[in-house]
PDB file of C-alpha atoms in Angstrom:
ATOM      1  CA  UNK Y  22       0.072   0.075   0.076  1.00 83.00           C
ATOM      2  CA  UNK Y  23       1.319   3.400  -0.918  1.00 91.00           C
ATOM      3  CA  UNK Y  24       0.869   6.245   1.890  1.00 95.00           C
ATOM      4  CA  UNK Y  25       1.219   9.809   1.921  1.00 95.00           C
ATOM      5  CA  UNK Y  26       3.127  11.224   4.991  1.00 97.00           C
ATOM      6  CA  UNK Y  27       2.493  15.337   5.420  1.00 96.00           C
ATOM      7  CA  UNK Y  28       4.699  16.493   8.092  1.00 95.00           C
ATOM      8  CA  UNK Y  29       6.770  19.623   8.159  1.00 93.00           C
ATOM      9  CA  UNK Y  30       9.102  18.264  11.079  1.00 93.00           C
ATOM     10  CA  UNK Y  31      11.708  16.628   8.778  1.00 94.00           C
ATOM     11  CA  UNK Y  32      13.279  14.795  11.433  1.00 95.00           C
ATOM     12  CA  UNK Y  33       9.929  13.075  12.408  1.00 94.00           C
ATOM     13  CA  UNK Y  34       8.873  12.639   8.818  1.00 95.00           C
ATOM     14  CA  UNK Y  35      12.357  10.826   8.037  1.00 95.00           C
ATOM     15  CA  UNK Y  36      11.798   8.743  11.207  1.00 95.00           C
ATOM     16  CA  UNK Y  37       8.050   7.968  10.353  1.00 95.00           C
ATOM     17  CA  UNK Y  38       8.825   7.237   6.690  1.00 95.00           C
ATOM     18  CA  UNK Y  39      11.653   4.818   7.408  1.00 95.00           C
ATOM     19  CA  UNK Y  40       9.630   2.891  10.104  1.00 95.00           C
ATOM     20  CA  UNK Y  41       6.672   2.714   7.784  1.00 95.00           C
ATOM     21  CA  UNK Y  42       8.753   1.308   4.775  1.00 93.00           C
ATOM     22  CA  UNK Y  43      10.294  -1.395   6.992  1.00 92.00           C
ATOM     23  CA  UNK Y  44       6.686  -2.469   7.418  1.00 91.00           C
ATOM     24  CA  UNK Y  45       6.271  -2.785   3.654  1.00 89.00           C
ATOM     25  CA  UNK Y  46       4.484   0.310   3.103  1.00 92.00           C
ATOM     26  CA  UNK Y  47       5.459   2.476   0.132  1.00 91.00           C
ATOM     27  CA  UNK Y  48       5.729   6.028   1.656  1.00 94.00           C
ATOM     28  CA  UNK Y  49       5.846   9.470  -0.023  1.00 94.00           C
ATOM     29  CA  UNK Y  50       6.643  12.298   2.300  1.00 95.00           C
ATOM     30  CA  UNK Y  51       5.854  15.931   1.865  1.00 94.00           C
ATOM     31  CA  UNK Y  52       6.397  19.043   4.010  1.00 94.00           C
ATOM     32  CA  UNK Y  53       3.765  21.597   2.932  1.00 92.00           C
ATOM     33  CA  UNK Y  54       0.019  21.632   2.928  1.00 89.00           C
ATOM     34  CA  UNK Y  55      -0.181  23.168  -0.593  1.00 89.00           C
ATOM     35  CA  UNK Y  56       1.906  20.060  -1.999  1.00 91.00           C
ATOM     36  CA  UNK Y  57      -0.740  17.650  -0.878  1.00 90.00           C
ATOM     37  CA  UNK Y  58      -3.269  17.947  -3.619  1.00 85.00           C
ATOM     38  CA  UNK Y  59      -0.418  17.582  -6.287  1.00 86.00           C
ATOM     39  CA  UNK Y  60       1.033  14.627  -4.466  1.00 89.00           C
ATOM     40  CA  UNK Y  61      -2.352  12.676  -4.517  1.00 87.00           C
ATOM     41  CA  UNK Y  62      -2.579  13.339  -8.012  1.00 83.00           C
ATOM     42  CA  UNK Y  63       0.580  12.173  -8.940  1.00 79.00           C
ATOM     43  CA  UNK Y  64       0.218   8.855  -7.047  1.00 76.00           C
ATOM     44  CA  UNK Y  65      -2.372   5.892  -6.091  1.00 82.00           C
ATOM     45  CA  UNK Y  66      -2.146   6.552  -2.314  1.00 90.00           C
ATOM     46  CA  UNK Y  67      -4.370   4.339  -0.019  1.00 91.00           C
ATOM     47  CA  UNK Y  68      -4.016   6.530   3.046  1.00 95.00           C
ATOM     48  CA  UNK Y  69      -2.733  10.015   4.259  1.00 96.00           C
ATOM     49  CA  UNK Y  70      -1.132  10.786   7.447  1.00 97.00           C
ATOM     50  CA  UNK Y  71      -1.618  14.584   7.995  1.00 95.00           C
ATOM     51  CA  UNK Y  72       0.193  16.884  10.558  1.00 92.00           C
ATOM     52  CA  UNK Y  73      -2.364  20.023  11.204  1.00 89.00           C
ATOM     53  CA  UNK Y  74       0.501  22.391  11.770  1.00 87.00           C
ATOM     54  CA  UNK Y  75       1.871  23.020   8.428  1.00 90.00           C
ATOM     55  CA  UNK Y  76       3.339  25.960   6.464  1.00 89.00           C
ATOM     56  CA  UNK Y  77       1.353  27.772   3.855  1.00 87.00           C
ATOM     57  CA  UNK Y  78      -1.599  25.814   4.007  1.00 91.00           C
ATOM     58  CA  UNK Y  79      -2.918  24.169   7.500  1.00 90.00           C
ATOM     59  CA  UNK Y  80      -3.923  20.484   7.695  1.00 89.00           C
ATOM     60  CA  UNK Y  81      -7.526  21.671   8.503  1.00 90.00           C
ATOM     61  CA  UNK Y  82      -7.342  23.634   5.153  1.00 91.00           C
ATOM     62  CA  UNK Y  83      -6.126  20.654   3.552  1.00 92.00           C
ATOM     63  CA  UNK Y  84      -8.814  18.381   4.732  1.00 91.00           C
ATOM     64  CA  UNK Y  85     -11.514  21.003   3.898  1.00 91.00           C
ATOM     65  CA  UNK Y  86     -10.201  21.253   0.221  1.00 91.00           C
ATOM     66  CA  UNK Y  87      -9.985  17.529  -0.236  1.00 90.00           C
ATOM     67  CA  UNK Y  88     -13.523  16.860   1.051  1.00 91.00           C
ATOM     68  CA  UNK Y  89     -15.010  19.679  -0.789  1.00 89.00           C
ATOM     69  CA  UNK Y  90     -13.705  18.194  -4.035  1.00 88.00           C
ATOM     70  CA  UNK Y  91     -14.773  14.792  -3.382  1.00 88.00           C
ATOM     71  CA  UNK Y  92     -11.564  13.137  -2.478  1.00 90.00           C
ATOM     72  CA  UNK Y  93     -12.393  10.469   0.003  1.00 90.00           C
ATOM     73  CA  UNK Y  94      -9.056   9.075   0.599  1.00 92.00           C
ATOM     74  CA  UNK Y  95      -8.694   8.184   4.235  1.00 94.00           C
ATOM     75  CA  UNK Y  96      -6.978  10.829   6.467  1.00 95.00           C
ATOM     76  CA  UNK Y  97      -5.333  10.106   9.832  1.00 95.00           C
ATOM     77  CA  UNK Y  98      -4.567  13.348  11.530  1.00 93.00           C
ATOM     78  CA  UNK Y  99      -1.424  13.732  13.759  1.00 90.00           C
ATOM     79  CA  UNK Y 100      -1.426  16.789  15.898  1.00 84.00           C
ATOM     80  CA  UNK Y 101       0.067  18.303  19.248  1.00 80.00           C
ATOM     81  CA  UNK Y 102      -3.396  19.922  19.869  1.00 71.00           C
ATOM     82  CA  UNK Y 103      -5.088  17.004  21.773  1.00 64.00           C
ATOM     83  CA  UNK Y 104      -7.941  19.369  23.143  1.00 65.00           C
ATOM     84  CA  UNK Y 105     -11.402  18.086  22.539  1.00 65.00           C
ATOM     85  CA  UNK Y 106     -12.354  21.017  20.488  1.00 71.00           C
ATOM     86  CA  UNK Y 107      -9.189  20.364  18.106  1.00 67.00           C
ATOM     87  CA  UNK Y 108     -10.423  16.737  17.936  1.00 73.00           C
ATOM     88  CA  UNK Y 109     -14.034  17.631  16.922  1.00 75.00           C
ATOM     89  CA  UNK Y 110     -12.789  20.335  14.504  1.00 77.00           C
ATOM     90  CA  UNK Y 111     -10.550  17.911  12.686  1.00 77.00           C
ATOM     91  CA  UNK Y 112     -13.212  15.187  12.446  1.00 79.00           C
ATOM     92  CA  UNK Y 113     -15.937  17.573  11.345  1.00 80.00           C
ATOM     93  CA  UNK Y 114     -13.561  18.756   8.629  1.00 81.00           C
ATOM     94  CA  UNK Y 115     -13.401  15.073   7.189  1.00 86.00           C
ATOM     95  CA  UNK Y 116     -10.693  13.257   9.166  1.00 90.00           C
ATOM     96  CA  UNK Y 117     -11.380   9.493   9.577  1.00 93.00           C
ATOM     97  CA  UNK Y 118      -9.030   9.251  12.703  1.00 92.00           C
ATOM     98  CA  UNK Y 119      -6.950  11.535  15.069  1.00 89.00           C
ATOM     99  CA  UNK Y 120      -3.754  10.792  16.957  1.00 90.00           C
ATOM    100  CA  UNK Y 121      -2.440  13.285  19.344  1.00 88.00           C
ATOM    101  CA  UNK Y 122       1.527  13.582  19.572  1.00 87.00           C
ATOM    102  CA  UNK Y 123       3.636  12.058  20.994  1.00 87.00           C
ATOM    103  CA  UNK Y 124       2.546   8.769  20.189  1.00 90.00           C
ATOM    104  CA  UNK Y 125       3.615   5.149  19.886  1.00 92.00           C
ATOM    105  CA  UNK Y 126       4.311   3.913  16.324  1.00 93.00           C
ATOM    106  CA  UNK Y 127       2.509   0.583  17.017  1.00 93.00           C
ATOM    107  CA  UNK Y 128      -0.619   2.574  17.740  1.00 94.00           C
ATOM    108  CA  UNK Y 129      -0.103   4.401  14.597  1.00 95.00           C
ATOM    109  CA  UNK Y 130       0.580   1.218  12.589  1.00 94.00           C
ATOM    110  CA  UNK Y 131      -2.572  -0.219  14.194  1.00 93.00           C
ATOM    111  CA  UNK Y 132      -4.927   2.932  13.292  1.00 94.00           C
ATOM    112  CA  UNK Y 133      -3.251   2.635   9.648  1.00 94.00           C
ATOM    113  CA  UNK Y 134      -4.212  -0.979   9.361  1.00 91.00           C
ATOM    114  CA  UNK Y 135      -7.858  -0.417  10.727  1.00 91.00           C
ATOM    115  CA  UNK Y 136      -8.361   2.481   8.182  1.00 92.00           C
ATOM    116  CA  UNK Y 137      -7.208   0.438   5.185  1.00 90.00           C
ATOM    117  CA  UNK Y 138      -9.481  -2.495   6.035  1.00 86.00           C
ATOM    118  CA  UNK Y 139     -12.444  -0.012   6.399  1.00 86.00           C
ATOM    119  CA  UNK Y 140     -11.440   1.405   3.064  1.00 83.00           C
ATOM    120  CA  UNK Y 141     -11.273  -1.897   1.407  1.00 77.00           C
ATOM    121  CA  UNK Y 142     -14.639  -2.979   3.196  1.00 73.00           C
ATOM    122  CA  UNK Y 143     -13.034  -5.688   5.384  1.00 71.00           C
ATOM    123  CA  UNK Y 144     -13.526  -6.395   8.995  1.00 65.00           C
ATOM    124  CA  UNK Y 145     -11.000  -9.173   9.628  1.00 72.00           C
ATOM    125  CA  UNK Y 146      -7.204  -8.469   9.737  1.00 81.00           C
ATOM    126  CA  UNK Y 147      -6.498 -11.611   7.285  1.00 88.00           C
ATOM    127  CA  UNK Y 148      -7.224 -11.851   3.459  1.00 88.00           C
ATOM    128  CA  UNK Y 149      -7.030 -15.004   2.024  1.00 91.00           C
ATOM    129  CA  UNK Y 150      -7.028 -16.213  -1.811  1.00 91.00           C
ATOM    130  CA  UNK Y 151      -6.849 -20.231  -1.681  1.00 90.00           C
ATOM    131  CA  UNK Y 152      -3.937 -21.088   0.436  1.00 92.00           C
ATOM    132  CA  UNK Y 153      -2.289 -17.747   0.034  1.00 94.00           C
ATOM    133  CA  UNK Y 154      -2.973 -15.408   3.054  1.00 94.00           C
ATOM    134  CA  UNK Y 155      -2.116 -12.084   3.901  1.00 93.00           C
ATOM    135  CA  UNK Y 156      -2.077 -10.779   7.757  1.00 92.00           C
ATOM    136  CA  UNK Y 157      -2.520  -7.078   7.637  1.00 87.00           C
ATOM    137  CA  UNK Y 158      -1.507  -7.042  11.080  1.00 86.00           C
ATOM    138  CA  UNK Y 159       2.153  -8.571  10.659  1.00 89.00           C
ATOM    139  CA  UNK Y 160       2.246  -7.353   7.078  1.00 90.00           C
ATOM    140  CA  UNK Y 161       3.408 -10.879   5.925  1.00 92.00           C
ATOM    141  CA  UNK Y 162       2.226 -13.389   3.336  1.00 95.00           C
ATOM    142  CA  UNK Y 163       2.062 -17.103   3.827  1.00 95.00           C
ATOM    143  CA  UNK Y 164       1.603 -19.761   1.246  1.00 94.00           C
ATOM    144  CA  UNK Y 165       0.272 -23.213   2.459  1.00 91.00           C
ATOM    145  CA  UNK Y 166       1.081 -22.003   6.014  1.00 91.00           C
ATOM    146  CA  UNK Y 167       4.718 -21.268   5.140  1.00 93.00           C
ATOM    147  CA  UNK Y 168       5.945 -17.613   5.328  1.00 94.00           C
ATOM    148  CA  UNK Y 169       6.360 -16.207   1.795  1.00 94.00           C
ATOM    149  CA  UNK Y 170       9.878 -14.464   1.145  1.00 94.00           C
ATOM    150  CA  UNK Y 171       9.251 -11.225  -0.926  1.00 94.00           C
ATOM    151  CA  UNK Y 172      11.346  -8.213  -1.683  1.00 93.00           C
ATOM    152  CA  UNK Y 173       9.624  -4.938  -0.851  1.00 90.00           C
ATOM    153  CA  UNK Y 174       8.753  -4.495  -4.544  1.00 90.00           C
ATOM    154  CA  UNK Y 175       7.410  -8.052  -4.828  1.00 94.00           C
ATOM    155  CA  UNK Y 176       5.416  -7.551  -1.550  1.00 94.00           C
ATOM    156  CA  UNK Y 177       3.980  -4.306  -2.848  1.00 92.00           C
ATOM    157  CA  UNK Y 178       2.821  -6.110  -6.300  1.00 93.00           C
ATOM    158  CA  UNK Y 179       1.330  -9.174  -4.538  1.00 95.00           C
ATOM    159  CA  UNK Y 180      -0.412  -6.715  -1.989  1.00 93.00           C
ATOM    160  CA  UNK Y 181      -2.177  -4.847  -4.822  1.00 92.00           C
ATOM    161  CA  UNK Y 182      -3.237  -7.962  -6.296  1.00 94.00           C
ATOM    162  CA  UNK Y 183      -4.539  -9.530  -3.154  1.00 93.00           C
ATOM    163  CA  UNK Y 184      -6.728  -6.840  -1.934  1.00 87.00           C
ATOM    164  CA  UNK Y 185      -8.229  -6.891  -5.415  1.00 87.00           C
ATOM    165  CA  UNK Y 186      -8.271 -10.408  -5.893  1.00 85.00           C
ATOM    166  CA  UNK Y 187     -10.687 -11.523  -8.710  1.00 85.00           C
ATOM    167  CA  UNK Y 188     -10.452  -7.938 -10.147  1.00 90.00           C
ATOM    168  CA  UNK Y 189      -8.248  -6.672 -12.874  1.00 94.00           C
ATOM    169  CA  UNK Y 190      -5.245  -4.381 -11.821  1.00 93.00           C
ATOM    170  CA  UNK Y 191      -3.630  -2.475 -14.670  1.00 92.00           C
ATOM    171  CA  UNK Y 192       0.145  -2.246 -15.055  1.00 90.00           C
ATOM    172  CA  UNK Y 193      -0.202   1.595 -14.753  1.00 88.00           C
ATOM    173  CA  UNK Y 194      -2.050   0.978 -11.288  1.00 87.00           C
ATOM    174  CA  UNK Y 195       0.496  -1.570  -9.810  1.00 89.00           C
ATOM    175  CA  UNK Y 196       3.263   1.005 -10.793  1.00 88.00           C
ATOM    176  CA  UNK Y 197       1.524   4.008  -9.263  1.00 83.00           C
ATOM    177  CA  UNK Y 198       1.249   1.873  -6.108  1.00 82.00           C
ATOM    178  CA  UNK Y 199       4.826   0.782  -5.830  1.00 83.00           C
ATOM    179  CA  UNK Y 200       6.970   3.478  -7.012  1.00 84.00           C
ATOM    180  CA  UNK Y 201       7.280   6.449  -4.366  1.00 83.00           C
ATOM    181  CA  UNK Y 202       8.387  10.006  -5.613  1.00 82.00           C
ATOM    182  CA  UNK Y 203      11.965   9.658  -5.228  1.00 78.00           C
ATOM    183  CA  UNK Y 204      12.035   6.400  -7.564  1.00 78.00           C
ATOM    184  CA  UNK Y 205      12.107   6.775 -11.450  1.00 75.00           C
ATOM    185  CA  UNK Y 206       8.964   4.627 -12.222  1.00 72.00           C
ATOM    186  CA  UNK Y 207       9.825   2.056 -14.755  1.00 76.00           C
ATOM    187  CA  UNK Y 208       6.408   0.502 -16.025  1.00 72.00           C
ATOM    188  CA  UNK Y 209       8.371  -2.189 -17.795  1.00 80.00           C
ATOM    189  CA  UNK Y 210       9.973  -3.412 -14.502  1.00 88.00           C
ATOM    190  CA  UNK Y 211       6.298  -4.515 -13.450  1.00 91.00           C
ATOM    191  CA  UNK Y 212       6.574  -7.383 -15.646  1.00 92.00           C
ATOM    192  CA  UNK Y 213       9.803  -8.506 -14.101  1.00 92.00           C
ATOM    193  CA  UNK Y 214       8.074  -8.148 -10.626  1.00 93.00           C
ATOM    194  CA  UNK Y 215       5.064 -10.102 -11.648  1.00 95.00           C
ATOM    195  CA  UNK Y 216       7.100 -12.877 -13.101  1.00 95.00           C
ATOM    196  CA  UNK Y 217       9.305 -13.115  -9.752  1.00 95.00           C
ATOM    197  CA  UNK Y 218       6.111 -13.407  -7.801  1.00 96.00           C
ATOM    198  CA  UNK Y 219       4.508 -16.084 -10.276  1.00 95.00           C
ATOM    199  CA  UNK Y 220       7.679 -18.112  -9.641  1.00 95.00           C
ATOM    200  CA  UNK Y 221       7.033 -17.979  -5.588  1.00 95.00           C
ATOM    201  CA  UNK Y 222       3.562 -19.128  -6.451  1.00 95.00           C
ATOM    202  CA  UNK Y 223       4.474 -22.147  -8.259  1.00 91.00           C
ATOM    203  CA  UNK Y 224       3.017 -25.425  -6.893  1.00 87.00           C
ATOM    204  CA  UNK Y 225       0.039 -23.757  -5.372  1.00 91.00           C
ATOM    205  CA  UNK Y 226      -3.513 -23.153  -6.761  1.00 90.00           C
ATOM    206  CA  UNK Y 227      -2.935 -19.360  -6.765  1.00 94.00           C
ATOM    207  CA  UNK Y 228      -2.175 -17.695 -10.137  1.00 93.00           C
ATOM    208  CA  UNK Y 229      -1.318 -14.416 -11.400  1.00 95.00           C
ATOM    209  CA  UNK Y 230      -3.161 -14.153 -15.048  1.00 94.00           C
ATOM    210  CA  UNK Y 231      -2.035 -11.697 -17.516  1.00 93.00           C
ATOM    211  CA  UNK Y 232      -4.886 -10.088 -19.359  1.00 92.00           C
ATOM    212  CA  UNK Y 233      -3.179  -8.494 -22.708  1.00 89.00           C
ATOM    213  CA  UNK Y 234      -3.796  -5.019 -22.939  1.00 87.00           C
ATOM    214  CA  UNK Y 235      -5.826  -4.856 -19.679  1.00 91.00           C
ATOM    215  CA  UNK Y 236      -3.420  -5.838 -16.605  1.00 93.00           C
ATOM    216  CA  UNK Y 237      -3.250  -8.665 -14.442  1.00 95.00           C
ATOM    217  CA  UNK Y 238      -5.567 -10.793 -12.144  1.00 94.00           C
ATOM    218  CA  UNK Y 239      -5.042 -12.930  -8.943  1.00 95.00           C
ATOM    219  CA  UNK Y 240      -7.008 -15.922  -9.185  1.00 92.00           C
ATOM    220  CA  UNK Y 241      -7.385 -19.203  -7.167  1.00 90.00           C
ATOM    221  CA  UNK Y 242      -8.250 -22.404  -9.014  1.00 84.00           C
ATOM    222  CA  UNK Y 243     -10.416 -24.899  -7.005  1.00 72.00           C
TER     223      UNK Y 243
END
């Protein structure tokens, strides 16, 4: 899953970005409220982590603008203002969740997982396609009960296909989901990552089907 982190404290942003990448998220970071809309237009982000105290355009203004334009991307607000009035104001402007600084990274990760499950209409933390299982709590895949070893890019590709199992995912959508702003996206490399994941699924009844001109489909054969 690709996340957008909006935080003007660069030290905190660097630490959060690194920590979330270690949990197999793809993370883009911007430090200015006015850059949020451009960032969202440039990438397929599943969730936004938004600080309220931002330069040029406050977090509340960002929220107000996004919701007014019909953008329903889940937003978790981070703020040093933990007052009831501040929380109510943020939620009223369209925030999906609220976390006061300082916070434990484990709590932020749990809230991210909860919002992503909600956005994908799932209540259970485990997603299954045949004997392929993805635990959204541990962020690990297993196949026939054995942990599936994946590189970060392979993980990102399989996660996109897994959460949309049975539906076609275009090559462009996969590319937008796995490359952050600092990486030169190479759409042709998607074929390489898909090929590698296919090799790791060999021997199971879970297959990645290529739909020529359309994209890829994860399917379980009975």
